[in-house]
Amino acid sequence: MDPTELERFERTLLPHMSAAYNLARWLTRSDQDAEDVVQEAYVRAVRFFGGFRGGNSKAWFLTIVRNTGYSWLERSRGEELTTAFDANLHDVEDAGPGPELELLRRATRQELFAALESLPVEFREALVLRELEGLSYKEIADVSGLPIGTVMSRLARARQRLRQILTDRGSKED
Amino acid sequence: MACPKTKDLIEAYGDGELDLGSSLEIERHLAGCEACAAVLERHRALRSALAGASLHYDVPPRLAARVRSAVRKEAKGRATGWLPSWRWAAVAASVAPLAILTWALVALSKTPSPGDLLNQEIVSAHLRSLMGNHLMDFPSSDQHTVKPAFAGRIDFSPDVRGLSGVGFTLIGGRLDYLDGRPVAALVYGRRKHVINLFIWPSAGGEGARGVETSLRGYNLLRWSRAGMLYSAVSDLNAPELRELRKAFEE
């Protein structure tokens, strides 16, 4: 990579370090792993950068971070990915608006944090990309290599489960 | 239970991911369906809880330096025709103007922020309202006539005030469409000037100071209060527009 290209690389991709670290940290759930994933993603990005034709650099780079994060998980703890997909998530009836809404509004940061952290990795990823990084459905589809319809249903299920965790916890306390 | 037909679309609507046609359809449905309105409200409650909880992990301070050095090492390993170091100064000198030019082009072609787009939309709505007879759906100088006129036509109840005491004459109300949703427009007059005051519910806020700007010769104020966004636009001067805002904040 020549100096102008390196300069272009740094100018284009270094600003996404915060998003990259956040995604990696939520995927791996470990400070040290997240740092390693981010570093590895940047190194991979140097190799692929020639193929980047401009456009949405954040989504482009998060795709690499995401894939790096997944191979990291596979390598270091194979169990994580196999338990993730839940055929068993029961379709809860939509509860009435009253108490559930109240519980959602009252949820503390720690509760939200723990609830998000306990979700299977695919759900965590979808919610982090959408609610923390503000990606559109299309961008999430690009990053995770899924059709938009799957992104929509994954987000819906992730939110459903999150609400379930928060309101279960809340109603136990009452 | 939410309606089977709209259930899947409500979250997408709440995420701002539907096209205009489908959004309008959902809005019409929401106006008459409590169950779906409750689903949307729950969706918004969860989103705002997540957004407000600062769940973002911050980059550890040492990481940036670590990444930078790994990147440079990798880039160097992949260098084709890498220059000897004594030529660095020459390269840097030749690259700098190019970098500045590129930066300037990028800065100039930067896409407008959502706030800029909203301001343009607000001024356009104001201009449209002044054309022909589009100013009022329900002309009335009586706040007690204007306020009920909105009921059932939008999903919130705007704060309608008669402000003749402070020199703004209420001349009517209108429904309009801004920021991807139906909004209430109150029309006030001062001397020969027409003021459109748009009101709609907001998830976020404008911050304490609000936004004050001018666009195409029109002055524009945006502020938020009690979960609602207000935007006043007029060819009236800015200090007098601020009086209108002040009257609404009392």
Coordinates of N, CA and C in Angstrom, one line a residue, chain B residues 34-248:
Chain B
E34 N -56.6 0.8 18.7 CA -55.9 1.0 20.0 C -54.8 0.0 20.2
A35 N -55.1 -1.3 19.8 CA -54.2 -2.4 20.0 C -52.9 -2.1 19.3
C36 N -53.0 -1.6 18.0 CA -51.8 -1.4 17.2 C -51.0 -0.1 17.8
A37 N -51.8 0.9 18.2 CA -51.2 2.0 18.8 C -50.4 1.7 20.0
A38 N -50.9 0.7 20.8 CA -50.2 0.2 22.0 C -48.9 -0.5 21.6
V39 N -49.0 -1.3 20.5 CA -47.8 -2.0 20.1 C -46.7 -0.9 19.7
L40 N -47.1 0.1 19.0 CA -46.2 1.1 18.6 C -45.6 1.8 19.9
E41 N -46.5 2.1 20.8 CA -46.0 2.8 22.0 C -45.0 2.0 22.8
R42 N -45.2 0.7 22.8 CA -44.3 -0.2 23.5 C -43.0 -0.3 22.8
H43 N -43.1 -0.3 21.4 CA -41.9 -0.3 20.6 C -41.0 0.9 20.9
R44 N -41.7 2.1 21.0 CA -41.0 3.3 21.2 C -40.4 3.4 22.6
A45 N -41.1 2.8 23.6 CA -40.6 2.8 24.9 C -39.3 2.0 25.0
L46 N -39.3 0.8 24.3 CA -38.1 0.0 24.4 C -36.9 0.8 23.7
R47 N -37.2 1.3 22.5 CA -36.2 2.0 21.8 C -35.6 3.2 22.6
S48 N -36.5 4.0 23.2 CA -36.0 5.1 23.9 C -35.2 4.7 25.2
A49 N -35.7 3.5 25.8 CA -34.9 3.0 26.9 C -33.5 2.6 26.5
L50 N -33.4 2.0 25.4 CA -32.1 1.5 24.9 C -31.2 2.7 24.5
A51 N -31.9 3.7 23.8 CA -31.1 4.9 23.4 C -30.6 5.7 24.6
G52 N -31.4 5.7 25.6 CA -31.1 6.6 26.8 C -30.2 6.0 27.8
A53 N -29.9 4.7 27.6 CA -29.1 4.0 28.7 C -27.6 4.0 28.5
S54 N -27.1 4.7 27.4 CA -25.7 4.7 27.1 C -25.1 3.3 27.3
L55 N -25.4 2.5 26.4 CA -24.9 1.1 26.4 C -23.7 0.9 25.5
H56 N -23.2 2.1 25.0 CA -22.1 2.0 24.1 C -20.8 1.8 24.8
Y57 N -20.0 0.9 24.4 CA -18.7 0.7 25.0 C -17.7 1.7 24.4
D58 N -16.9 2.3 25.2 CA -15.9 3.2 24.7 C -14.6 2.6 24.4
V59 N -14.0 3.1 23.4 CA -12.7 2.5 22.9 C -11.7 2.7 24.0
P60 N -11.0 1.7 24.4 CA -9.9 1.9 25.4 C -8.8 2.8 24.8
P61 N -8.3 3.7 25.6 CA -7.3 4.7 25.1 C -6.1 4.1 24.3
R62 N -5.7 2.9 24.8 CA -4.4 2.4 24.1 C -4.7 1.8 22.7
L63 N -6.0 1.5 22.4 CA -6.3 0.8 21.2 C -5.9 1.5 20.0
A64 N -6.2 2.8 19.9 CA -6.0 3.6 18.7 C -4.5 3.5 18.3
A65 N -3.6 3.6 19.2 CA -2.2 3.6 18.9 C -1.8 2.2 18.4
R66 N -2.3 1.2 19.1 CA -2.1 -0.2 18.7 C -2.5 -0.5 17.3
V67 N -3.7 -0.1 17.0 CA -4.3 -0.3 15.6 C -3.5 0.4 14.6
R68 N -3.1 1.7 14.9 CA -2.4 2.5 13.9 C -1.1 1.8 13.6
S69 N -0.4 1.3 14.6 CA 0.9 0.7 14.3 C 0.7 -0.7 13.5
A70 N -0.3 -1.4 13.9 CA -0.6 -2.7 13.2 C -0.9 -2.4 11.7
V71 N -1.7 -1.4 11.5 CA -2.1 -1.0 10.1 C -0.9 -0.6 9.3
R72 N 0.0 0.2 9.9 CA 1.2 0.7 9.2 C 2.1 -0.5 8.8
K73 N 2.2 -1.4 9.8 CA 3.1 -2.5 9.6 C 2.5 -3.4 8.4
E74 N 1.3 -3.6 8.4 CA 0.6 -4.4 7.4 C 0.7 -3.7 6.0
A75 N 0.5 -2.4 6.1 CA 0.5 -1.6 4.8 C 1.9 -1.6 4.2
K76 N 2.9 -1.6 5.1 CA 4.3 -1.6 4.7 C 4.7 -2.9 4.1
G77 N 4.2 -4.0 4.7 CA 4.4 -5.3 4.2 C 3.8 -5.5 2.8
R78 N 2.8 -4.8 2.6 CA 2.1 -4.9 1.3 C 2.4 -3.9 0.3
A79 N 3.5 -3.1 0.6 CA 3.8 -2.0 -0.2 C 4.4 -2.5 -1.6
T80 N 3.9 -1.8 -2.6 CA 4.5 -2.1 -3.9 C 5.3 -0.9 -4.3
G81 N 6.6 -1.0 -4.5 CA 7.4 0.1 -4.9 C 7.5 1.1 -3.7
W82 N 7.7 0.5 -2.5 CA 7.8 1.3 -1.3 C 9.0 2.3 -1.4
L83 N 8.8 3.5 -1.0 CA 9.8 4.5 -1.2 C 10.8 4.5 -0.1
P84 N 12.1 4.7 -0.4 CA 13.1 4.9 0.6 C 12.8 6.1 1.5
S85 N 13.2 6.0 2.8 CA 12.7 7.0 3.7 C 13.2 8.4 3.4
W86 N 14.4 8.5 2.7 CA 14.8 9.9 2.4 C 13.9 10.6 1.5
R87 N 13.0 9.9 0.8 CA 12.1 10.6 -0.1 C 10.8 11.0 0.5
W88 N 10.7 10.7 1.8 CA 9.4 10.9 2.5 C 9.0 12.4 2.5
A89 N 10.0 13.2 2.7 CA 9.7 14.7 2.8 C 9.1 15.1 1.4
A90 N 9.6 14.7 0.3 CA 9.1 15.0 -1.0 C 7.7 14.5 -1.2
V91 N 7.5 13.3 -0.8 CA 6.2 12.7 -1.0 C 5.2 13.4 -0.1
A92 N 5.6 13.7 1.1 CA 4.6 14.4 2.0 C 4.2 15.7 1.4
A93 N 5.2 16.4 0.9 CA 5.0 17.8 0.3 C 4.1 17.7 -0.9
S94 N 4.2 16.6 -1.7 CA 3.4 16.5 -2.9 C 2.0 16.0 -2.5
V95 N 1.9 15.3 -1.4 CA 0.6 14.7 -1.1 C -0.3 15.7 -0.3
A96 N 0.3 16.6 0.5 CA -0.5 17.4 1.3 C -1.5 18.3 0.6
P97 N -1.1 18.9 -0.5 CA -2.2 19.7 -1.2 C -3.3 18.9 -1.7
L98 N -3.0 17.7 -2.2 CA -4.0 16.8 -2.7 C -4.9 16.4 -1.6
A99 N -4.3 16.1 -0.4 CA -5.2 15.7 0.7 C -6.1 16.8 1.1
I100 N -5.6 18.0 1.1 CA -6.4 19.2 1.4 C -7.6 19.3 0.4
L101 N -7.2 19.2 -0.8 CA -8.2 19.3 -1.9 C -9.3 18.2 -1.7
T102 N -8.8 17.0 -1.5 CA -9.8 15.9 -1.3 C -10.7 16.2 -0.1
W103 N -10.1 16.7 1.0 CA -10.8 16.9 2.2 C -11.9 18.0 1.9
A104 N -11.5 19.1 1.2 CA -12.4 20.1 0.8 C -13.6 19.6 0.0
L105 N -13.3 18.8 -1.0 CA -14.3 18.2 -1.8 C -15.3 17.4 -1.0
V106 N -14.7 16.6 -0.1 CA -15.6 15.7 0.8 C -16.5 16.6 1.6
A107 N -15.8 17.6 2.2 CA -16.6 18.5 3.1 C -17.7 19.2 2.3
L108 N -17.4 19.6 1.1 CA -18.4 20.4 0.3 C -19.6 19.5 -0.1
S109 N -19.2 18.2 -0.4 CA -20.3 17.3 -1.0 C -21.0 16.6 0.1
K110 N -20.6 17.0 1.4 CA -21.2 16.3 2.5 C -22.8 16.3 2.4
T111 N -23.4 15.2 2.7 CA -24.8 15.2 2.6 C -25.4 16.0 3.8
P112 N -26.5 16.7 3.5 CA -27.1 17.6 4.6 C -27.5 16.7 5.8
S113 N -27.4 17.3 7.0 CA -27.8 16.6 8.2 C -29.3 16.5 8.2
P114 N -29.8 15.6 9.1 CA -31.3 15.4 9.2 C -31.9 16.8 9.6
G115 N -31.2 17.5 10.5 CA -31.7 18.8 10.9 C -31.8 19.8 9.7
D116 N -30.8 19.8 8.8 CA -30.9 20.7 7.7 C -32.1 20.3 6.8
L117 N -32.2 19.0 6.6 CA -33.3 18.5 5.7 C -34.7 18.9 6.3
L118 N -34.8 18.8 7.6 CA -36.0 19.1 8.3 C -36.3 20.6 8.1
N119 N -35.2 21.5 8.3 CA -35.4 22.9 8.1 C -35.9 23.2 6.7
Q120 N -35.4 22.6 5.7 CA -35.8 22.8 4.3 C -37.3 22.4 4.2
E121 N -37.6 21.3 4.8 CA -39.0 20.8 4.7 C -40.0 21.8 5.4
I122 N -39.5 22.3 6.5 CA -40.4 23.3 7.2 C -40.6 24.5 6.4
V123 N -39.5 25.0 5.8 CA -39.7 26.3 5.0 C -40.6 25.9 3.8
S124 N -40.4 24.8 3.2 CA -41.2 24.4 2.0 C -42.7 24.3 2.4
A125 N -43.0 23.7 3.6 CA -44.3 23.6 4.1 C -44.9 25.0 4.3
H126 N -44.1 25.9 4.8 CA -44.6 27.3 5.0 C -44.9 27.9 3.7
L127 N -44.0 27.8 2.7 CA -44.2 28.4 1.4 C -45.5 27.8 0.7
R128 N -45.7 26.5 0.8 CA -46.8 25.8 0.2 C -48.1 26.4 0.8
S129 N -48.0 26.7 2.2 CA -49.2 27.1 2.8 C -49.6 28.5 2.4
L130 N -48.7 29.3 1.9 CA -49.0 30.7 1.4 C -49.5 30.7 0.0
M131 N -49.4 29.6 -0.7 CA -49.9 29.6 -2.1 C -51.4 29.3 -2.1
G132 N -52.1 30.0 -2.9 CA -53.5 29.8 -3.1 C -54.2 29.8 -1.7
N133 N -55.1 28.9 -1.5 CA -55.9 28.9 -0.2 C -55.5 27.7 0.6
H134 N -54.2 27.5 0.7 CA -53.8 26.3 1.5 C -53.5 26.6 2.9
L135 N -53.7 27.9 3.3 CA -53.2 28.2 4.7 C -54.0 27.5 5.8
M136 N -55.3 27.4 5.6 CA -56.2 26.9 6.7 C -57.1 25.8 6.3
D137 N -57.1 24.7 7.1 CA -58.2 23.8 7.0 C -59.4 24.3 7.8
F138 N -59.1 24.9 9.0 CA -60.2 25.4 9.8 C -59.8 26.8 10.3
P139 N -60.3 27.8 9.5 CA -60.0 29.2 9.9 C -60.8 29.5 11.2
S140 N -60.2 30.0 12.2 CA -60.8 30.5 13.4 C -59.9 31.2 14.3
S141 N -60.3 32.3 14.9 CA -59.5 33.0 15.8 C -59.7 32.5 17.2
D142 N -60.5 31.4 17.4 CA -60.8 31.0 18.7 C -60.1 29.7 19.0
Q143 N -59.2 29.7 20.0 CA -58.5 28.5 20.3 C -59.4 27.3 20.6
H144 N -60.5 27.6 21.2 CA -61.4 26.5 21.6 C -62.2 25.9 20.4
T145 N -62.1 26.5 19.2 CA -62.6 25.9 18.0 C -61.5 25.2 17.3
V146 N -60.3 25.7 17.3 CA -59.2 25.1 16.6 C -58.7 23.8 17.2
K147 N -58.6 23.8 18.6 CA -58.0 22.6 19.2 C -58.9 21.4 19.0
P148 N -60.2 21.5 19.2 CA -61.0 20.2 18.9 C -61.0 19.8 17.4
A149 N -60.7 20.8 16.6 CA -60.7 20.4 15.1 C -59.6 19.4 14.8
F150 N -58.6 19.4 15.6 CA -57.5 18.5 15.4 C -57.8 17.1 15.9
A151 N -58.7 17.0 16.9 CA -59.0 15.7 17.5 C -59.5 14.7 16.5
G152 N -59.0 13.5 16.5 CA -59.4 12.5 15.6 C -58.7 12.5 14.3
R153 N -58.0 13.7 14.0 CA -57.3 13.8 12.7 C -55.8 13.6 12.9
I154 N -55.3 13.8 14.1 CA -53.9 13.4 14.4 C -53.9 12.7 15.7
D155 N -52.8 12.0 16.0 CA -52.7 11.1 17.1 C -52.1 11.8 18.4
F156 N -52.2 13.1 18.5 CA -51.8 13.8 19.7 C -52.7 15.1 19.8
S157 N -52.6 15.7 20.9 CA -53.4 16.9 21.1 C -52.5 18.2 21.2
P158 N -52.4 19.0 20.2 CA -51.5 20.1 20.3 C -51.9 21.2 21.2
D159 N -51.0 21.9 21.7 CA -51.2 23.0 22.6 C -51.6 24.2 21.8
V160 N -52.9 24.6 21.8 CA -53.3 25.7 20.9 C -53.6 26.9 21.8
R161 N -52.9 28.0 21.5 CA -53.1 29.2 22.3 C -53.5 30.4 21.5
G162 N -54.5 31.1 22.0 CA -54.8 32.5 21.5 C -53.8 33.4 22.1
L163 N -53.1 34.2 21.3 CA -52.0 35.0 21.8 C -52.2 36.5 21.5
S164 N -53.4 36.9 21.3 CA -53.6 38.3 20.9 C -53.1 39.2 22.0
G165 N -53.1 38.7 23.3 CA -52.5 39.5 24.4 C -51.1 39.9 24.1
V166 N -50.3 39.0 23.5 CA -48.9 39.4 23.2 C -48.7 39.7 21.7
G167 N -49.8 40.0 21.0 CA -49.6 40.6 19.7 C -49.6 39.6 18.6
F168 N -49.9 38.3 18.8 CA -50.0 37.4 17.7 C -51.5 36.9 17.6
T169 N -52.1 37.1 16.5 CA -53.5 36.8 16.3 C -53.6 35.4 15.7
L170 N -54.3 34.5 16.4 CA -54.5 33.2 15.9 C -55.5 33.3 14.7
I171 N -55.1 32.8 13.5 CA -56.1 32.9 12.4 C -56.5 31.5 11.9
G172 N -56.0 30.5 12.5 CA -56.6 29.2 12.1 C -55.6 28.1 12.3
G173 N -56.0 26.9 11.8 CA -55.2 25.7 12.0 C -55.3 24.8 10.7
R174 N -54.3 23.9 10.6 CA -54.2 23.1 9.4 C -53.5 21.8 9.7
L175 N -53.8 20.8 9.0 CA -53.0 19.6 9.1 C -51.9 19.7 8.1
D176 N -50.7 19.3 8.4 CA -49.6 19.3 7.4 C -48.8 18.0 7.6
Y177 N -47.7 17.9 6.8 CA -47.0 16.6 6.9 C -45.5 17.0 6.9
L178 N -44.8 16.6 8.0 CA -43.4 17.0 8.2 C -42.7 15.8 8.8
D179 N -41.4 15.6 8.4 CA -40.6 14.7 9.2 C -41.2 13.3 9.2
G180 N -41.9 13.0 8.0 CA -42.5 11.6 7.9 C -43.7 11.4 8.7
R181 N -44.4 12.5 9.1 CA -45.6 12.2 9.9 C -46.6 13.4 9.8
P182 N -47.8 13.2 10.1 CA -48.8 14.3 10.1 C -48.5 15.2 11.3
V183 N -48.6 16.5 11.1 CA -48.3 17.5 12.2 C -49.4 18.5 12.2
A184 N -49.5 19.2 13.4 CA -50.5 20.2 13.5 C -49.8 21.5 13.1
A185 N -50.5 22.3 12.3 CA -50.0 23.7 12.0 C -50.9 24.7 12.5
L186 N -50.4 25.6 13.3 CA -51.2 26.7 13.8 C -50.8 28.0 13.0
V187 N -51.7 28.7 12.6 CA -51.4 29.9 11.8 C -51.6 31.2 12.6
Y188 N -50.6 32.0 12.8 CA -50.7 33.3 13.5 C -50.4 34.4 12.6
G189 N -51.0 35.5 12.8 CA -50.7 36.7 12.1 C -50.1 37.8 13.0
R190 N -49.1 38.5 12.5 CA -48.6 39.7 13.2 C -48.3 40.8 12.1
R191 N -49.0 41.9 12.3 CA -49.0 42.9 11.2 C -49.3 42.2 9.9
K192 N -48.5 42.4 8.8 CA -48.8 41.7 7.6 C -48.2 40.3 7.5
H193 N -47.5 39.9 8.5 CA -46.7 38.6 8.4 C -47.6 37.4 8.9
V194 N -47.3 36.3 8.1 CA -48.0 35.1 8.5 C -46.9 34.2 9.2
I195 N -47.3 33.6 10.3 CA -46.4 32.6 10.9 C -47.0 31.3 11.0
N196 N -46.3 30.3 10.5 CA -46.7 28.9 10.7 C -46.0 28.3 11.9
L197 N -46.8 27.8 12.8 CA -46.2 27.1 14.0 C -46.6 25.6 13.9
F198 N -45.6 24.8 13.6 CA -45.8 23.4 13.5 C -45.6 22.7 14.8
I199 N -46.4 21.7 15.2 CA -46.3 21.0 16.4 C -46.5 19.5 16.2
W200 N -45.5 18.8 16.7 CA -45.7 17.3 16.6 C -44.9 16.6 17.7
P201 N -45.3 15.4 18.1 CA -44.6 14.7 19.2 C -43.2 14.3 18.7
S202 N -42.2 14.3 19.7 CA -40.9 13.9 19.3 C -40.3 12.9 20.3
A203 N -39.5 12.0 19.7 CA -38.9 11.0 20.6 C -37.7 11.7 21.2
G204 N -36.9 12.4 20.4 CA -35.7 13.1 20.9 C -36.1 14.5 21.3
G205 N -35.1 15.4 21.5 CA -35.4 16.8 21.8 C -34.5 17.7 21.0
E206 N -34.6 18.9 21.2 CA -33.8 19.9 20.4 C -32.6 20.4 21.3
G207 N -32.6 19.9 22.5 CA -31.6 20.5 23.5 C -32.3 21.7 24.1
A208 N -31.7 22.2 25.1 CA -32.3 23.3 25.9 C -32.5 24.6 25.0
R209 N -31.5 24.8 24.1 CA -31.5 26.1 23.4 C -32.4 26.1 22.2
G210 N -32.6 24.9 21.6 CA -33.4 24.8 20.4 C -32.5 25.2 19.2
V211 N -33.1 25.4 18.1 CA -32.4 25.7 16.8 C -32.9 27.0 16.3
E212 N -32.0 27.9 15.9 CA -32.5 29.1 15.3 C -31.7 29.3 14.0
T213 N -32.4 29.5 12.9 CA -31.6 29.7 11.7 C -32.5 30.4 10.7
S214 N -31.9 30.8 9.5 CA -32.7 31.3 8.5 C -32.4 30.7 7.2
L215 N -33.4 30.6 6.3 CA -33.2 29.8 5.1 C -34.1 30.4 4.1
R216 N -33.5 30.7 2.9 CA -34.2 31.3 1.8 C -35.0 32.6 2.3
G217 N -34.4 33.3 3.2 CA -35.0 34.5 3.6 C -36.1 34.4 4.7
Y218 N -36.3 33.2 5.1 CA -37.3 33.0 6.2 C -36.6 32.6 7.5
N219 N -37.1 33.2 8.6 CA -36.6 32.8 9.9 C -37.3 31.6 10.4
L220 N -36.5 30.8 11.1 CA -37.0 29.5 11.6 C -36.5 29.2 13.0
L221 N -37.4 28.8 13.8 CA -37.1 28.5 15.2 C -37.6 27.1 15.5
R222 N -36.8 26.2 16.1 CA -37.3 24.9 16.5 C -36.9 24.8 18.0
W223 N -37.9 24.3 18.7 CA -37.5 23.9 20.1 C -38.4 22.8 20.6
S224 N -38.1 22.2 21.7 CA -38.9 21.1 22.2 C -39.4 21.4 23.6
R225 N -40.5 20.9 23.9 CA -41.1 21.1 25.2 C -42.1 20.0 25.5
A226 N -41.9 19.4 26.7 CA -42.8 18.4 27.1 C -43.1 17.3 26.1
G227 N -42.1 16.8 25.4 CA -42.2 15.7 24.5 C -42.7 16.1 23.1
M228 N -42.9 17.4 22.9 CA -43.4 17.9 21.6 C -42.3 18.8 21.0
L229 N -42.3 18.7 19.7 CA -41.4 19.6 18.9 C -42.2 20.8 18.4
Y230 N -41.7 22.0 18.5 CA -42.3 23.1 17.9 C -41.4 23.7 16.9
S231 N -42.0 24.2 15.8 CA -41.2 24.9 14.8 C -42.0 26.1 14.3
A232 N -41.5 27.3 14.5 CA -42.1 28.5 14.0 C -41.3 29.0 12.8
V233 N -42.0 29.3 11.7 CA -41.4 29.8 10.5 C -42.1 31.0 10.0
S234 N -41.4 32.0 9.5 CA -42.1 33.2 9.1 C -41.1 34.2 8.4
D235 N -41.6 35.1 7.7 CA -40.7 36.2 7.2 C -40.6 37.3 8.3
L236 N -41.2 37.1 9.4 CA -41.1 38.0 10.5 C -39.7 37.9 11.1
N237 N -39.2 39.0 11.7 CA -37.8 39.0 12.2 C -37.6 38.0 13.4
A238 N -36.4 37.6 13.6 CA -36.1 36.6 14.5 C -36.5 37.0 16.0
P239 N -36.2 38.2 16.4 CA -36.6 38.5 17.8 C -38.1 38.4 18.1
E240 N -38.9 38.8 17.1 CA -40.3 38.7 17.3 C -40.8 37.2 17.3
L241 N -40.1 36.4 16.5 CA -40.4 34.9 16.5 C -40.1 34.4 17.9
R242 N -39.0 34.9 18.5 CA -38.7 34.4 19.8 C -39.7 34.8 20.8
E243 N -40.4 35.9 20.6 CA -41.5 36.2 21.5 C -42.7 35.2 21.4
L244 N -42.9 34.7 20.2 CA -43.9 33.7 20.1 C -43.5 32.4 20.9
R245 N -42.2 32.0 20.7 CA -41.7 30.9 21.5 C -41.9 31.1 23.0
K246 N -41.5 32.3 23.4 CA -41.6 32.6 24.8 C -43.1 32.5 25.3
A247 N -44.0 33.0 24.5 CA -45.4 32.9 24.9 C -45.8 31.4 25.0
F248 N -45.2 30.5 24.2 CA -45.6 29.1 24.3 C -44.9 28.4 25.4

